[in-house]
PDB file of C-alpha atoms in Angstrom:
ATOM      1  CA  MET A  29     -33.064  39.313 -64.494  1.00 48.00           C
ATOM      2  CA  PRO A  30     -34.720  36.859 -63.129  1.00 49.00           C
ATOM      3  CA  SER A  31     -32.855  33.544 -64.879  1.00 48.00           C
ATOM      4  CA  LEU A  32     -30.111  35.022 -63.319  1.00 48.00           C
ATOM      5  CA  PHE A  33     -31.082  35.395 -60.162  1.00 45.00           C
ATOM      6  CA  ARG A  34     -32.127  31.966 -60.208  1.00 49.00           C
ATOM      7  CA  ARG A  35     -29.132  30.474 -61.889  1.00 48.00           C
ATOM      8  CA  LYS A  36     -27.138  32.372 -58.659  1.00 45.00           C
ATOM      9  CA  SER A  37     -29.717  30.037 -55.902  1.00 43.00           C
ATOM     10  CA  ASP A  38     -28.729  27.145 -57.799  1.00 46.00           C
ATOM     11  CA  GLU A  39     -25.228  26.784 -57.942  1.00 46.00           C
ATOM     12  CA  LEU A  40     -25.179  28.123 -54.175  1.00 44.00           C
ATOM     13  CA  VAL A  41     -27.715  25.614 -53.340  1.00 44.00           C
ATOM     14  CA  ALA A  42     -25.404  22.488 -55.460  1.00 44.00           C
ATOM     15  CA  GLU A  43     -21.922  23.588 -53.865  1.00 47.00           C
ATOM     16  CA  PRO A  44     -22.482  22.387 -50.311  1.00 46.00           C
ATOM     17  CA  VAL A  45     -20.461  23.829 -47.566  1.00 45.00           C
ATOM     18  CA  THR A  46     -18.493  21.014 -45.942  1.00 46.00           C
ATOM     19  CA  ASP A  47     -16.922  20.873 -42.591  1.00 47.00           C
ATOM     20  CA  ASP A  48     -13.679  20.199 -42.190  1.00 48.00           C
ATOM     21  CA  ALA A  49     -14.062  17.992 -38.526  1.00 43.00           C
ATOM     22  CA  SER A  50     -16.892  15.754 -40.533  1.00 44.00           C
ATOM     23  CA  THR A  51     -14.897  15.525 -43.706  1.00 43.00           C
ATOM     24  CA  GLU A  52     -11.734  13.918 -41.464  1.00 43.00           C
ATOM     25  CA  VAL A  53     -14.499  11.057 -40.060  1.00 42.00           C
ATOM     26  CA  ASP A  54     -15.853  10.448 -42.859  1.00 45.00           C
ATOM     27  CA  ASN A  55     -12.287   9.646 -44.679  1.00 48.00           C
ATOM     28  CA  GLY A  56     -11.444   7.749 -41.357  1.00 47.00           C
ATOM     29  CA  ARG A  57      -9.489   9.898 -39.847  1.00 54.00           C
ATOM     30  CA  ARG A  58      -9.804  11.593 -36.505  1.00 52.00           C
ATOM     31  CA  PRO A  59      -9.462  15.068 -35.637  1.00 54.00           C
ATOM     32  CA  ARG A  60      -7.402  16.395 -32.830  1.00 58.00           C
ATOM     33  CA  GLY A  61      -8.691  15.823 -29.367  1.00 55.00           C
ATOM     34  CA  TYR A  62     -11.287  13.238 -30.595  1.00 52.00           C
ATOM     35  CA  THR A  63     -11.792  10.391 -27.771  1.00 56.00           C
ATOM     36  CA  PRO A  64     -14.456   7.652 -28.999  1.00 54.00           C
ATOM     37  CA  GLY A  65     -17.209   6.168 -26.623  1.00 54.00           C
ATOM     38  CA  LYS A  66     -16.663   3.606 -24.296  1.00 51.00           C
ATOM     39  CA  GLY A  67     -20.137   1.773 -25.087  1.00 54.00           C
ATOM     40  CA  ARG A  68     -20.887   2.477 -21.178  1.00 56.00           C
ATOM     41  CA  PRO A  69     -21.100   4.531 -18.621  1.00 57.00           C
ATOM     42  CA  THR A  70     -18.526   5.739 -16.567  1.00 60.00           C
ATOM     43  CA  PRO A  71     -18.896   4.514 -13.193  1.00 54.00           C
ATOM     44  CA  LYS A  72     -18.452   6.908 -10.193  1.00 60.00           C
ATOM     45  CA  ARG A  73     -14.798   6.959  -7.909  1.00 57.00           C
ATOM     46  CA  GLY A  74     -17.339   5.474  -5.036  1.00 54.00           C
ATOM     47  CA  GLN A  75     -18.975   2.806  -7.049  1.00 52.00           C
ATOM     48  CA  ALA A  76     -15.292   1.731  -8.375  1.00 47.00           C
ATOM     49  CA  GLN A  77     -13.901   1.761  -5.067  1.00 53.00           C
ATOM     50  CA  ARG A  78     -16.858  -0.173  -3.134  1.00 59.00           C
ATOM     51  CA  ARG A  79     -15.491  -3.205  -1.367  1.00 60.00           C
ATOM     52  CA  VAL A  80     -17.575  -6.010  -1.196  1.00 62.00           C
ATOM     53  CA  VAL A  81     -18.781  -6.421   2.576  1.00 70.00           C
ATOM     54  CA  GLU A  82     -20.023  -9.382   3.783  1.00 74.00           C
ATOM     55  CA  PRO A  83     -23.467 -10.034   4.516  1.00 80.00           C
ATOM     56  CA  PRO A  84     -24.494 -10.386   8.373  1.00 82.00           C
ATOM     57  CA  PRO A  85     -24.645 -14.072   9.569  1.00 75.00           C
ATOM     58  CA  ALA A  86     -28.210 -15.383   9.180  1.00 77.00           C
ATOM     59  CA  ASN A  87     -27.943 -17.188  12.926  1.00 81.00           C
ATOM     60  CA  LYS A  88     -25.667 -17.327  15.998  1.00 84.00           C
ATOM     61  CA  ARG A  89     -24.359 -20.675  14.330  1.00 85.00           C
ATOM     62  CA  GLU A  90     -23.312 -18.482  11.145  1.00 84.00           C
ATOM     63  CA  ALA A  91     -21.649 -16.356  13.451  1.00 84.00           C
ATOM     64  CA  ALA A  92     -19.839 -18.814  15.572  1.00 87.00           C
ATOM     65  CA  ARG A  93     -18.105 -20.283  12.413  1.00 87.00           C
ATOM     66  CA  ARG A  94     -17.331 -17.301  10.848  1.00 86.00           C
ATOM     67  CA  LEU A  95     -15.715 -16.051  14.704  1.00 89.00           C
ATOM     68  CA  ARG A  96     -13.659 -19.923  14.193  1.00 91.00           C
ATOM     69  CA  GLU A  97     -12.471 -19.542  10.458  1.00 91.00           C
ATOM     70  CA  ARG A  98     -10.933 -15.799  11.526  1.00 91.00           C
ATOM     71  CA  GLN A  99      -9.436 -17.235  14.691  1.00 92.00           C
ATOM     72  CA  ARG A 100      -8.082 -20.253  12.572  1.00 94.00           C
ATOM     73  CA  THR A 101      -6.807 -17.865   9.776  1.00 93.00           C
ATOM     74  CA  GLU A 102      -5.146 -15.178  12.367  1.00 92.00           C
ATOM     75  CA  ARG A 103      -3.227 -18.262  14.367  1.00 93.00           C
ATOM     76  CA  ALA A 104      -2.084 -19.512  11.534  1.00 93.00           C
ATOM     77  CA  GLU A 105      -1.034 -16.010  10.363  1.00 93.00           C
ATOM     78  CA  ALA A 106       0.768 -15.730  13.963  1.00 91.00           C
ATOM     79  CA  ALA A 107       2.631 -19.677  13.337  1.00 91.00           C
ATOM     80  CA  ARG A 108       4.025 -18.812  10.296  1.00 93.00           C
ATOM     81  CA  GLY A 109       5.059 -14.659  11.363  1.00 92.00           C
ATOM     82  CA  MET A 110       6.537 -16.711  14.555  1.00 91.00           C
ATOM     83  CA  ARG A 111       8.662 -19.439  12.591  1.00 92.00           C
ATOM     84  CA  ALA A 112      10.049 -16.566  10.381  1.00 91.00           C
ATOM     85  CA  GLY A 113      10.954 -14.430  12.747  1.00 88.00           C
ATOM     86  CA  ASP A 114       8.574 -11.466  12.508  1.00 89.00           C
ATOM     87  CA  GLU A 115       8.616  -9.262  15.180  1.00 89.00           C
ATOM     88  CA  ARG A 116       4.883  -8.699  15.534  1.00 91.00           C
ATOM     89  CA  TYR A 117       3.970 -12.196  16.123  1.00 91.00           C
ATOM     90  CA  LEU A 118       7.127 -13.300  18.684  1.00 92.00           C
ATOM     91  CA  LEU A 119       6.657 -13.745  22.177  1.00 91.00           C
ATOM     92  CA  ARG A 120       8.200 -11.753  24.778  1.00 91.00           C
ATOM     93  CA  ARG A 121      11.286 -14.024  25.512  1.00 92.00           C
ATOM     94  CA  ASP A 122      11.929 -14.314  21.681  1.00 94.00           C
ATOM     95  CA  LYS A 123      11.788 -10.410  21.044  1.00 94.00           C
ATOM     96  CA  GLY A 124      14.772  -7.729  20.319  1.00 94.00           C
ATOM     97  CA  PRO A 125      18.063  -7.618  18.936  1.00 95.00           C
ATOM     98  CA  GLU A 126      19.669  -9.463  21.539  1.00 96.00           C
ATOM     99  CA  LYS A 127      17.453 -12.159  21.483  1.00 96.00           C
ATOM    100  CA  ALA A 128      18.117 -12.611  17.260  1.00 95.00           C
ATOM    101  CA  LEU A 129      21.862 -12.538  17.881  1.00 96.00           C
ATOM    102  CA  VAL A 130      21.654 -15.295  20.819  1.00 97.00           C
ATOM    103  CA  ARG A 131      19.991 -17.448  18.158  1.00 96.00           C
ATOM    104  CA  ASP A 132      22.058 -17.080  15.325  1.00 96.00           C
ATOM    105  CA  ILE A 133      24.851 -17.652  17.011  1.00 97.00           C
ATOM    106  CA  VAL A 134      23.346 -21.091  18.655  1.00 96.00           C
ATOM    107  CA  ASP A 135      22.329 -21.577  14.990  1.00 96.00           C
ATOM    108  CA  SER A 136      25.621 -21.289  13.216  1.00 96.00           C
ATOM    109  CA  ARG A 137      27.552 -24.178  15.134  1.00 94.00           C
ATOM    110  CA  ARG A 138      26.863 -27.696  15.607  1.00 92.00           C
ATOM    111  CA  ASN A 139      26.211 -28.054  19.119  1.00 93.00           C
ATOM    112  CA  ALA A 140      26.664 -31.585  20.716  1.00 90.00           C
ATOM    113  CA  SER A 141      23.921 -30.559  23.680  1.00 90.00           C
ATOM    114  CA  SER A 142      21.385 -31.129  20.886  1.00 92.00           C
ATOM    115  CA  TYR A 143      21.217 -34.942  21.333  1.00 91.00           C
ATOM    116  CA  PHE A 144      20.853 -34.502  24.846  1.00 92.00           C
ATOM    117  CA  PHE A 145      17.105 -35.633  25.187  1.00 91.00           C
ATOM    118  CA  ALA A 146      17.588 -38.124  22.571  1.00 92.00           C
ATOM    119  CA  GLY A 147      20.319 -39.734  24.430  1.00 92.00           C
ATOM    120  CA  VAL A 148      18.321 -39.201  27.836  1.00 92.00           C
ATOM    121  CA  LEU A 149      15.562 -41.534  25.684  1.00 93.00           C
ATOM    122  CA  VAL A 150      18.509 -44.200  25.465  1.00 92.00           C
ATOM    123  CA  VAL A 151      19.216 -43.913  28.860  1.00 92.00           C
ATOM    124  CA  LEU A 152      15.469 -44.345  30.138  1.00 92.00           C
ATOM    125  CA  VAL A 153      15.173 -47.432  27.904  1.00 91.00           C
ATOM    126  CA  GLY A 154      18.296 -48.613  29.250  1.00 89.00           C
ATOM    127  CA  SER A 155      17.472 -48.195  32.857  1.00 88.00           C
ATOM    128  CA  VAL A 156      14.203 -50.418  32.345  1.00 89.00           C
ATOM    129  CA  VAL A 157      16.173 -53.531  31.227  1.00 87.00           C
ATOM    130  CA  ARG A 158      16.776 -56.183  33.829  1.00 85.00           C
ATOM    131  CA  LEU A 159      20.384 -56.376  33.135  1.00 88.00           C
ATOM    132  CA  PRO A 160      23.592 -55.035  35.435  1.00 90.00           C
ATOM    133  CA  VAL A 161      25.786 -54.529  32.266  1.00 91.00           C
ATOM    134  CA  VAL A 162      22.647 -52.471  30.827  1.00 90.00           C
ATOM    135  CA  GLN A 163      21.741 -50.610  33.690  1.00 89.00           C
ATOM    136  CA  MET A 164      25.425 -49.642  34.005  1.00 92.00           C
ATOM    137  CA  LEU A 165      26.054 -48.308  30.788  1.00 93.00           C
ATOM    138  CA  ALA A 166      22.839 -46.562  31.043  1.00 92.00           C
ATOM    139  CA  ASN A 167      24.307 -44.321  34.258  1.00 92.00           C
ATOM    140  CA  LEU A 168      27.354 -44.048  32.566  1.00 94.00           C
ATOM    141  CA  LEU A 169      25.991 -42.637  29.441  1.00 94.00           C
ATOM    142  CA  TRP A 170      23.443 -40.363  31.542  1.00 94.00           C
ATOM    143  CA  LEU A 171      26.812 -39.363  33.185  1.00 95.00           C
ATOM    144  CA  ILE A 172      28.315 -38.476  29.625  1.00 95.00           C
ATOM    145  CA  LEU A 173      25.542 -36.554  28.724  1.00 94.00           C
ATOM    146  CA  LEU A 174      25.493 -34.358  31.574  1.00 94.00           C
ATOM    147  CA  LEU A 175      29.302 -32.966  30.871  1.00 95.00           C
ATOM    148  CA  VAL A 176      28.866 -32.646  27.548  1.00 94.00           C
ATOM    149  CA  ALA A 177      25.801 -30.585  28.000  1.00 94.00           C
ATOM    150  CA  VAL A 178      27.496 -28.415  30.727  1.00 95.00           C
ATOM    151  CA  ALA A 179      30.937 -27.997  28.555  1.00 96.00           C
ATOM    152  CA  ASP A 180      28.710 -27.027  25.355  1.00 96.00           C
ATOM    153  CA  GLY A 181      26.706 -24.615  27.479  1.00 95.00           C
ATOM    154  CA  ILE A 182      29.942 -23.145  28.482  1.00 96.00           C
ATOM    155  CA  LEU A 183      31.236 -22.335  25.787  1.00 96.00           C
ATOM    156  CA  ILE A 184      28.074 -21.116  23.933  1.00 96.00           C
ATOM    157  CA  SER A 185      27.831 -18.482  26.641  1.00 96.00           C
ATOM    158  CA  ARG A 186      31.143 -17.677  26.439  1.00 97.00           C
ATOM    159  CA  ARG A 187      30.317 -16.234  23.009  1.00 96.00           C
ATOM    160  CA  VAL A 188      27.200 -14.892  23.889  1.00 97.00           C
ATOM    161  CA  ARG A 189      29.065 -13.163  26.127  1.00 96.00           C
ATOM    162  CA  ARG A 190      31.367 -11.484  23.849  1.00 96.00           C
ATOM    163  CA  LEU A 191      29.574 -11.007  20.908  1.00 96.00           C
ATOM    164  CA  VAL A 192      26.503  -9.184  22.839  1.00 96.00           C
ATOM    165  CA  ARG A 193      29.149  -6.921  24.624  1.00 95.00           C
ATOM    166  CA  GLU A 194      30.561  -5.889  21.071  1.00 95.00           C
ATOM    167  CA  ARG A 195      27.443  -5.841  19.140  1.00 95.00           C
ATOM    168  CA  TYR A 196      25.058  -3.894  22.406  1.00 95.00           C
ATOM    169  CA  PRO A 197      27.060  -2.312  24.961  1.00 94.00           C
ATOM    170  CA  ASN A 198      24.428  -0.715  26.163  1.00 93.00           C
ATOM    171  CA  THR A 199      22.287  -3.696  26.280  1.00 93.00           C
ATOM    172  CA  LYS A 200      19.647  -3.651  28.913  1.00 92.00           C
ATOM    173  CA  GLU A 201      19.017  -7.552  28.973  1.00 93.00           C
ATOM    174  CA  ARG A 202      20.273  -9.776  31.620  1.00 95.00           C
ATOM    175  CA  MET A 203      23.172 -11.840  30.560  1.00 95.00           C
ATOM    176  CA  GLY A 204      21.901 -14.716  32.909  1.00 95.00           C
ATOM    177  CA  SER A 205      18.801 -15.273  30.774  1.00 95.00           C
ATOM    178  CA  LEU A 206      20.769 -14.884  27.627  1.00 96.00           C
ATOM    179  CA  TYR A 207      22.843 -17.587  28.510  1.00 97.00           C
ATOM    180  CA  PHE A 208      19.595 -19.581  29.539  1.00 96.00           C
ATOM    181  CA  TYR A 209      17.799 -18.419  26.434  1.00 96.00           C
ATOM    182  CA  ALA A 210      21.046 -19.669  24.076  1.00 97.00           C
ATOM    183  CA  VAL A 211      21.525 -23.159  26.368  1.00 96.00           C
ATOM    184  CA  MET A 212      17.457 -23.894  26.152  1.00 95.00           C
ATOM    185  CA  ARG A 213      17.676 -23.499  21.900  1.00 96.00           C
ATOM    186  CA  ALA A 214      21.303 -25.742  22.076  1.00 96.00           C
ATOM    187  CA  LEU A 215      19.470 -28.173  23.201  1.00 94.00           C
ATOM    188  CA  SER A 216      16.188 -28.789  20.928  1.00 93.00           C
ATOM    189  CA  PHE A 217      16.845 -30.363  17.487  1.00 92.00           C
ATOM    190  CA  ARG A 218      17.679 -28.090  15.025  1.00 92.00           C
ATOM    191  CA  GLY A 219      14.381 -28.854  12.611  1.00 90.00           C
ATOM    192  CA  MET A 220      12.502 -27.607  15.440  1.00 92.00           C
ATOM    193  CA  ARG A 221      13.933 -24.843  17.031  1.00 94.00           C
ATOM    194  CA  VAL A 222      11.163 -21.408  16.367  1.00 93.00           C
ATOM    195  CA  PRO A 223      12.032 -18.774  15.002  1.00 94.00           C
ATOM    196  CA  ASN A 224      13.425 -21.307  12.426  1.00 95.00           C
ATOM    197  CA  PRO A 225      16.654 -20.502  11.734  1.00 95.00           C
ATOM    198  CA  ARG A 226      18.087 -18.084   9.532  1.00 93.00           C
ATOM    199  CA  VAL A 227      21.816 -18.747   8.878  1.00 94.00           C
ATOM    200  CA  LYS A 228      23.434 -21.894   7.891  1.00 94.00           C
ATOM    201  CA  ILE A 229      25.999 -23.970  10.106  1.00 94.00           C
ATOM    202  CA  GLY A 230      29.499 -22.705   9.707  1.00 92.00           C
ATOM    203  CA  GLN A 231      27.907 -18.892   9.186  1.00 92.00           C
ATOM    204  CA  GLN A 232      30.515 -15.896  10.141  1.00 91.00           C
ATOM    205  CA  ILE A 233      28.139 -14.524  12.390  1.00 84.00           C
TER     206      ILE A 233
END
C-alpha cells in the first residue's frame, strides 16, 4: 500500500501540467491578441504633441534681431503672395474680382502702350542733342507715342466695359477707376506687372 501511494505521487511529479500559451511561445508562435513590447515607455499625448518653444531673448539686441528677422520673413511672404495674386496680400487697388478680370484683359493682349515709357526715354535723349533734325524727330516720336497710348487706352477701356458689365452686372466698382487701372497696367512692361500675369497673350478671357 505505501509503495502504491509513492508510485502515484511520483507519476504526478513526472508529468507536469503545461500551459497552451507558454507552449506556443516556446515554439516560436504567438497567441492571439499578443502584442510585443516596444522596449521603451509610451510617451504621453501631451509630450508627443508638445511644440518646441523658442527661448526668450537674452538681451534687447537679441530681441531686436529676432524682430527684424520676423519682419523680413513676413515681408517676403507678403511679396510672394502679392505677385501670385493672393487676395490676402493684395493692395486695396488690386482687390476684387473685377480688378482680376481687368488684369486678365490687359495681360491677354499685346499692348502698344507698353512701350510708351521706353519711347519717352528715347525722346528725352533726342531732345538734349544739339541737332535740329534730331530734336524734330524726337518731337515727332513724342506725338506718335501720345496718339498710340490714347488709342490703345480707348480700345482697352471698351473691352473692359463690355466684359465687366457682362460678367458683373451688379458691380459697385466705378467704370472710370477700372479704365484707369487697365491703362496703367497696360503702360508697364509685362514682366514688371504686379500681380504677375496669370494668362498668356492671345488667351481667350
